[in-house]
Amino acid sequence: MQGLMMDMPLLVSDLIRQADRHHGVTSIVSRTVEGGRHEYNYRAAHARARRLANALARLGVRAPDRVGTLAWNGYRHFELYYAVAGSGAVIHTINPRLFPEQIAYIANHAEDRALFFDLSFVALVEKLAPQLPGVKHYVLMSDRAHRPPNCSIPNLLCYEDLLEAESDDYVWPRLDERSACGLCYTSGTTGNPKGVLYAHRSTVLHAYGSSLPDALNLSARDVVAPAVAMFHVNAWGLPYSCALTGAKLVLPGAALDGKSLYELFEAEGVTVSAGVPTIWLGLLQHLKANRLRLSSFKRVVIGGSACPPAMIRSFEEEYGVQVLHAWGMTEMSPLGSVCTFRAKHLALDREERYAVQNKQGRTIFGVDMRIVGGDGKTLPHDGNAFGDLHVRGPWVTNGYFKGEGGDPLRSDESGAQWFPTGDVATIDADGYMQITDRSKDVIKSGGEWISSIELENIAVAHPAIAEAAAIGIAHPKWDERPIVVAVKKPGAEVSREDLLGFLEGRIAKWWMPDDVVFVAELPHTATGKISKLTLREQLKDYRLPAETGAARK
Ligand code: AMP
């Protein structure tokens, strides 16, 4: 017997329609690429998204054409999210920090039919255009006044001209909820980038799930500033979840340095933000150096790579900001787990609570997790056993765009299909998952694993260390030995021996790094994470002290 409930598709266009109807006067503020501040509301955004949908139809963009974007976090990018997906096409957000050859590969692989780009990327698009035979329309996300003279981009169109020519009389089509709405490429360490293709259904469910109180806890009383780019897994879904909840949205444009974020947060009364640890390092350094306070900021979502415990302490103790340590990946839309307390944790003392918060947290309903040993068998959730982390759920991918890389899924003992994340983790009896490493970053010494994340977390707890990365260096006897590569805080002094002394006693003896290398800065990936791949390349001629004859700890 079937239930007698309406069968309504879950569609991205319903999110903006909901925001218009129930939160129409709630603001969307942007720091624009042209300079200055732009403010309007969900009602106006919805009207402009409908005009844009008409413009796309006039350009011949149809379902399921792909529309590429090279753009920062701003209101026009927000409109594109809804106009492209809402009309049945697929929004393909491209990371402009990738190498031009990678961008060309991605845009061609996706078969982008149109490319929308911010003013900051005119020179990049001029360079790319000859390599993009499939792109029929180039649209500058600005007005005529900002159109660059003598630009070589073929048939360049202006976003505001397109909108001006259209009416907002557009009815969002009732699409199949399983149809594609967004595409985001993820770069592995080997091979070409792979496309993750989101569906309307998965996107709306992710927006639901990620707004829950034990997830990002979003509401119509929040002012949310995504400090994660809209080209990095859809700014972790915030442009969708903010529309769903009716939160005020503050889009910071291209400037994500500590000073810019601080000024924006204070000016707009931001209560919630989200980003990778490197972004928050910049904000904390700016606050400290200038003895500043945060007056409205309440919750910071930190993910994308492990949040160092020292960062959690600093936010909570010095600035009264609650840290939500979150874990996910492009293939998961991206949210998998968030670290929030259970009732029993509230009775714990501060130190015990920090021990909980260092974990990547519990799954949100909709994501299931398991850990698997080398023999492919599911491991117990006892907080000690660690293995490859597998996930499943309605917003987890079941394969890459165009079948790239083959079938990634693995079956369990019952035949259920799981996506292997490439992370190594423990899960405790309360369901809290903790990542010990990305499997390719694990340091293997004498047949045992050393957690690079744990070494890094302790190193950055040293008052003079700003950022640190632990990597394995080949060793003739032990296979690999760990070293710590560290950046000092501005004006701070610390020696190799000081840092090794700080680590001693905090970790097992055989985990002790063989060396500390100080560098002016660490390399970061296009999404702001420490790039261990580049770091290993940079240190390819490095030799461990024992091998060079120097004294070894
Ligand atoms: P991406 O798809 O580029 O967002 O990268 C996803 C990967 O980032 C995950 O598989 C993890 O290796 C890493 N990651 C994300 N969040 C965290 C976190 N909170 N702690 C540790 N690693 C994380």
PDB file of C-alpha atoms in Angstrom, residues 33-171:
ATOM      1  CA  VAL A  33      34.538  42.799  -7.521  1.00  0.00           C
ATOM      2  CA  GLU A  34      34.150  46.274  -9.059  1.00  0.00           C
ATOM      3  CA  GLY A  35      34.617  47.733  -5.548  1.00  0.00           C
ATOM      4  CA  GLY A  36      31.975  48.812  -3.083  1.00  0.00           C
ATOM      5  CA  ARG A  37      28.964  47.248  -1.416  1.00  0.00           C
ATOM      6  CA  HIS A  38      25.780  45.951  -3.038  1.00  0.00           C
ATOM      7  CA  GLU A  39      22.606  45.197  -1.111  1.00  0.00           C
ATOM      8  CA  TYR A  40      19.241  43.848  -2.185  1.00  0.00           C
ATOM      9  CA  ASN A  41      16.948  41.128  -0.895  1.00  0.00           C
ATOM     10  CA  TYR A  42      15.732  37.614  -1.686  1.00  0.00           C
ATOM     11  CA  ARG A  43      12.710  39.004  -3.576  1.00  0.00           C
ATOM     12  CA  ALA A  44      14.905  41.085  -5.876  1.00  0.00           C
ATOM     13  CA  ALA A  45      17.373  38.202  -6.282  1.00  0.00           C
ATOM     14  CA  HIS A  46      14.541  35.889  -7.295  1.00  0.00           C
ATOM     15  CA  ALA A  47      13.251  38.412  -9.854  1.00  0.00           C
ATOM     16  CA  ARG A  48      16.721  38.836 -11.346  1.00  0.00           C
ATOM     17  CA  ALA A  49      17.266  35.053 -11.417  1.00  0.00           C
ATOM     18  CA  ARG A  50      14.044  34.755 -13.469  1.00  0.00           C
ATOM     19  CA  ARG A  51      15.256  37.455 -15.876  1.00  0.00           C
ATOM     20  CA  LEU A  52      18.516  35.573 -16.183  1.00  0.00           C
ATOM     21  CA  ALA A  53      16.625  32.351 -16.886  1.00  0.00           C
ATOM     22  CA  ASN A  54      14.903  34.149 -19.771  1.00  0.00           C
ATOM     23  CA  ALA A  55      18.271  35.416 -20.993  1.00  0.00           C
ATOM     24  CA  LEU A  56      19.750  31.909 -20.879  1.00  0.00           C
ATOM     25  CA  ALA A  57      16.838  30.574 -22.919  1.00  0.00           C
ATOM     26  CA  ARG A  58      17.375  33.357 -25.475  1.00  0.00           C
ATOM     27  CA  LEU A  59      21.053  32.378 -25.723  1.00  0.00           C
ATOM     28  CA  GLY A  60      19.930  28.841 -26.499  1.00  0.00           C
ATOM     29  CA  VAL A  61      21.068  27.364 -23.197  1.00  0.00           C
ATOM     30  CA  ARG A  62      18.818  24.382 -22.499  1.00  0.00           C
ATOM     31  CA  ALA A  63      18.634  21.424 -20.130  1.00  0.00           C
ATOM     32  CA  PRO A  64      21.084  19.837 -19.500  1.00  0.00           C
ATOM     33  CA  ASP A  65      23.653  22.256 -20.984  1.00  0.00           C
ATOM     34  CA  ARG A  66      26.526  23.154 -18.695  1.00  0.00           C
ATOM     35  CA  VAL A  67      27.162  26.797 -17.818  1.00  0.00           C
ATOM     36  CA  GLY A  68      30.635  27.498 -16.454  1.00  0.00           C
ATOM     37  CA  THR A  69      31.426  30.221 -13.925  1.00  0.00           C
ATOM     38  CA  LEU A  70      34.716  31.795 -12.911  1.00  0.00           C
ATOM     39  CA  ALA A  71      33.540  33.990 -10.087  1.00  0.00           C
ATOM     40  CA  TRP A  72      33.956  35.009  -6.452  1.00  0.00           C
ATOM     41  CA  ASN A  73      31.212  35.061  -3.832  1.00  0.00           C
ATOM     42  CA  GLY A  74      28.805  37.725  -5.045  1.00  0.00           C
ATOM     43  CA  TYR A  75      25.156  38.359  -5.849  1.00  0.00           C
ATOM     44  CA  ARG A  76      25.431  37.694  -9.578  1.00  0.00           C
ATOM     45  CA  HIS A  77      27.019  34.325  -8.875  1.00  0.00           C
ATOM     46  CA  PHE A  78      24.128  33.643  -6.479  1.00  0.00           C
ATOM     47  CA  GLU A  79      21.632  34.500  -9.242  1.00  0.00           C
ATOM     48  CA  LEU A  80      23.434  32.149 -11.622  1.00  0.00           C
ATOM     49  CA  TYR A  81      23.149  29.298  -9.111  1.00  0.00           C
ATOM     50  CA  TYR A  82      19.361  29.605  -9.264  1.00  0.00           C
ATOM     51  CA  ALA A  83      18.778  30.683 -12.862  1.00  0.00           C
ATOM     52  CA  VAL A  84      20.960  27.961 -14.378  1.00  0.00           C
ATOM     53  CA  ALA A  85      19.854  25.090 -12.139  1.00  0.00           C
ATOM     54  CA  GLY A  86      16.254  26.288 -11.887  1.00  0.00           C
ATOM     55  CA  SER A  87      15.848  26.287 -15.653  1.00  0.00           C
ATOM     56  CA  GLY A  88      17.167  22.724 -15.954  1.00  0.00           C
ATOM     57  CA  ALA A  89      20.737  23.476 -17.035  1.00  0.00           C
ATOM     58  CA  VAL A  90      23.791  22.618 -14.914  1.00  0.00           C
ATOM     59  CA  ILE A  91      25.885  25.214 -13.128  1.00  0.00           C
ATOM     60  CA  HIS A  92      29.547  24.322 -13.339  1.00  0.00           C
ATOM     61  CA  THR A  93      31.546  26.375 -10.854  1.00  0.00           C
ATOM     62  CA  ILE A  94      35.230  26.448 -11.820  1.00  0.00           C
ATOM     63  CA  ASN A  95      38.056  27.188  -9.405  1.00  0.00           C
ATOM     64  CA  PRO A  96      39.931  30.151 -10.967  1.00  0.00           C
ATOM     65  CA  ARG A  97      43.020  29.372  -8.881  1.00  0.00           C
ATOM     66  CA  LEU A  98      43.718  26.257 -10.927  1.00  0.00           C
ATOM     67  CA  PHE A  99      46.307  26.409 -13.688  1.00  0.00           C
ATOM     68  CA  PRO A 100      44.825  27.675 -16.993  1.00  0.00           C
ATOM     69  CA  GLU A 101      45.497  24.284 -18.647  1.00  0.00           C
ATOM     70  CA  GLN A 102      43.486  22.581 -15.882  1.00  0.00           C
ATOM     71  CA  ILE A 103      40.633  25.077 -16.316  1.00  0.00           C
ATOM     72  CA  ALA A 104      40.609  24.455 -20.066  1.00  0.00           C
ATOM     73  CA  TYR A 105      40.576  20.697 -19.501  1.00  0.00           C
ATOM     74  CA  ILE A 106      37.694  20.988 -17.030  1.00  0.00           C
ATOM     75  CA  ALA A 107      35.582  23.367 -19.166  1.00  0.00           C
ATOM     76  CA  ASN A 108      36.058  21.138 -22.216  1.00  0.00           C
ATOM     77  CA  HIS A 109      35.388  17.945 -20.304  1.00  0.00           C
ATOM     78  CA  ALA A 110      32.196  19.472 -18.885  1.00  0.00           C
ATOM     79  CA  GLU A 111      31.312  20.715 -22.399  1.00  0.00           C
ATOM     80  CA  ASP A 112      30.470  24.139 -21.023  1.00  0.00           C
ATOM     81  CA  ARG A 113      28.266  25.987 -23.508  1.00  0.00           C
ATOM     82  CA  ALA A 114      28.498  29.388 -21.853  1.00  0.00           C
ATOM     83  CA  LEU A 115      31.074  30.903 -19.528  1.00  0.00           C
ATOM     84  CA  PHE A 116      30.196  33.634 -17.025  1.00  0.00           C
ATOM     85  CA  PHE A 117      33.112  35.377 -15.328  1.00  0.00           C
ATOM     86  CA  ASP A 118      33.950  38.202 -12.943  1.00  0.00           C
ATOM     87  CA  LEU A 119      35.863  41.293 -14.001  1.00  0.00           C
ATOM     88  CA  SER A 120      38.981  39.958 -12.257  1.00  0.00           C
ATOM     89  CA  PHE A 121      39.193  37.095 -14.756  1.00  0.00           C
ATOM     90  CA  VAL A 122      39.107  38.994 -18.058  1.00  0.00           C
ATOM     91  CA  ALA A 123      42.803  38.362 -18.773  1.00  0.00           C
ATOM     92  CA  LEU A 124      42.437  34.694 -17.813  1.00  0.00           C
ATOM     93  CA  VAL A 125      39.427  34.221 -20.110  1.00  0.00           C
ATOM     94  CA  GLU A 126      41.240  35.993 -22.977  1.00  0.00           C
ATOM     95  CA  LYS A 127      43.945  33.374 -22.600  1.00  0.00           C
ATOM     96  CA  LEU A 128      41.503  30.487 -22.268  1.00  0.00           C
ATOM     97  CA  ALA A 129      39.044  31.357 -25.044  1.00  0.00           C
ATOM     98  CA  PRO A 130      41.081  29.948 -27.976  1.00  0.00           C
ATOM     99  CA  GLN A 131      41.236  26.608 -26.128  1.00  0.00           C
ATOM    100  CA  LEU A 132      37.474  26.387 -25.509  1.00  0.00           C
ATOM    101  CA  PRO A 133      35.813  25.497 -28.823  1.00  0.00           C
ATOM    102  CA  GLY A 134      32.543  24.438 -27.156  1.00  0.00           C
ATOM    103  CA  VAL A 135      31.891  27.743 -25.389  1.00  0.00           C
ATOM    104  CA  LYS A 136      29.409  29.713 -27.472  1.00  0.00           C
ATOM    105  CA  HIS A 137      28.815  32.636 -25.119  1.00  0.00           C
ATOM    106  CA  TYR A 138      31.158  34.617 -22.901  1.00  0.00           C
ATOM    107  CA  VAL A 139      29.391  36.783 -20.349  1.00  0.00           C
ATOM    108  CA  LEU A 140      31.165  39.379 -18.210  1.00  0.00           C
ATOM    109  CA  MET A 141      29.436  39.492 -14.815  1.00  0.00           C
ATOM    110  CA  SER A 142      29.270  43.263 -14.722  1.00  0.00           C
ATOM    111  CA  ASP A 143      27.696  46.224 -16.499  1.00  0.00           C
ATOM    112  CA  ARG A 144      28.582  48.002 -19.733  1.00  0.00           C
ATOM    113  CA  ALA A 145      30.581  50.680 -17.936  1.00  0.00           C
ATOM    114  CA  HIS A 146      33.058  48.023 -16.768  1.00  0.00           C
ATOM    115  CA  ARG A 147      33.436  46.355 -20.133  1.00  0.00           C
ATOM    116  CA  PRO A 148      37.181  46.365 -20.862  1.00  0.00           C
ATOM    117  CA  PRO A 149      38.195  48.169 -24.054  1.00  0.00           C
ATOM    118  CA  ASN A 150      40.124  46.203 -26.697  1.00  0.00           C
ATOM    119  CA  CYS A 151      39.203  42.881 -25.214  1.00  0.00           C
ATOM    120  CA  SER A 152      39.915  39.815 -27.359  1.00  0.00           C
ATOM    121  CA  ILE A 153      37.154  37.620 -25.909  1.00  0.00           C
ATOM    122  CA  PRO A 154      34.860  36.637 -28.817  1.00  0.00           C
ATOM    123  CA  ASN A 155      31.295  38.058 -28.810  1.00  0.00           C
ATOM    124  CA  LEU A 156      31.638  39.315 -25.279  1.00  0.00           C
ATOM    125  CA  LEU A 157      28.290  39.927 -23.573  1.00  0.00           C
ATOM    126  CA  CYS A 158      27.530  41.922 -20.452  1.00  0.00           C
ATOM    127  CA  TYR A 159      25.482  40.386 -17.666  1.00  0.00           C
ATOM    128  CA  GLU A 160      23.540  43.551 -16.892  1.00  0.00           C
ATOM    129  CA  ASP A 161      22.715  44.067 -20.598  1.00  0.00           C
ATOM    130  CA  LEU A 162      21.312  40.548 -20.741  1.00  0.00           C
ATOM    131  CA  LEU A 163      19.115  41.140 -17.720  1.00  0.00           C
ATOM    132  CA  GLU A 164      17.969  44.565 -18.861  1.00  0.00           C
ATOM    133  CA  ALA A 165      16.599  43.070 -22.061  1.00  0.00           C
ATOM    134  CA  GLU A 166      14.416  40.502 -20.263  1.00  0.00           C
ATOM    135  CA  SER A 167      11.299  40.442 -18.117  1.00  0.00           C
ATOM    136  CA  ASP A 168      11.022  38.516 -14.871  1.00  0.00           C
ATOM    137  CA  ASP A 169       8.026  36.672 -16.217  1.00  0.00           C
ATOM    138  CA  TYR A 170       9.390  33.154 -16.025  1.00  0.00           C
ATOM    139  CA  VAL A 171       7.900  30.004 -14.508  1.00  0.00           C
TER     140      VAL A 171
END
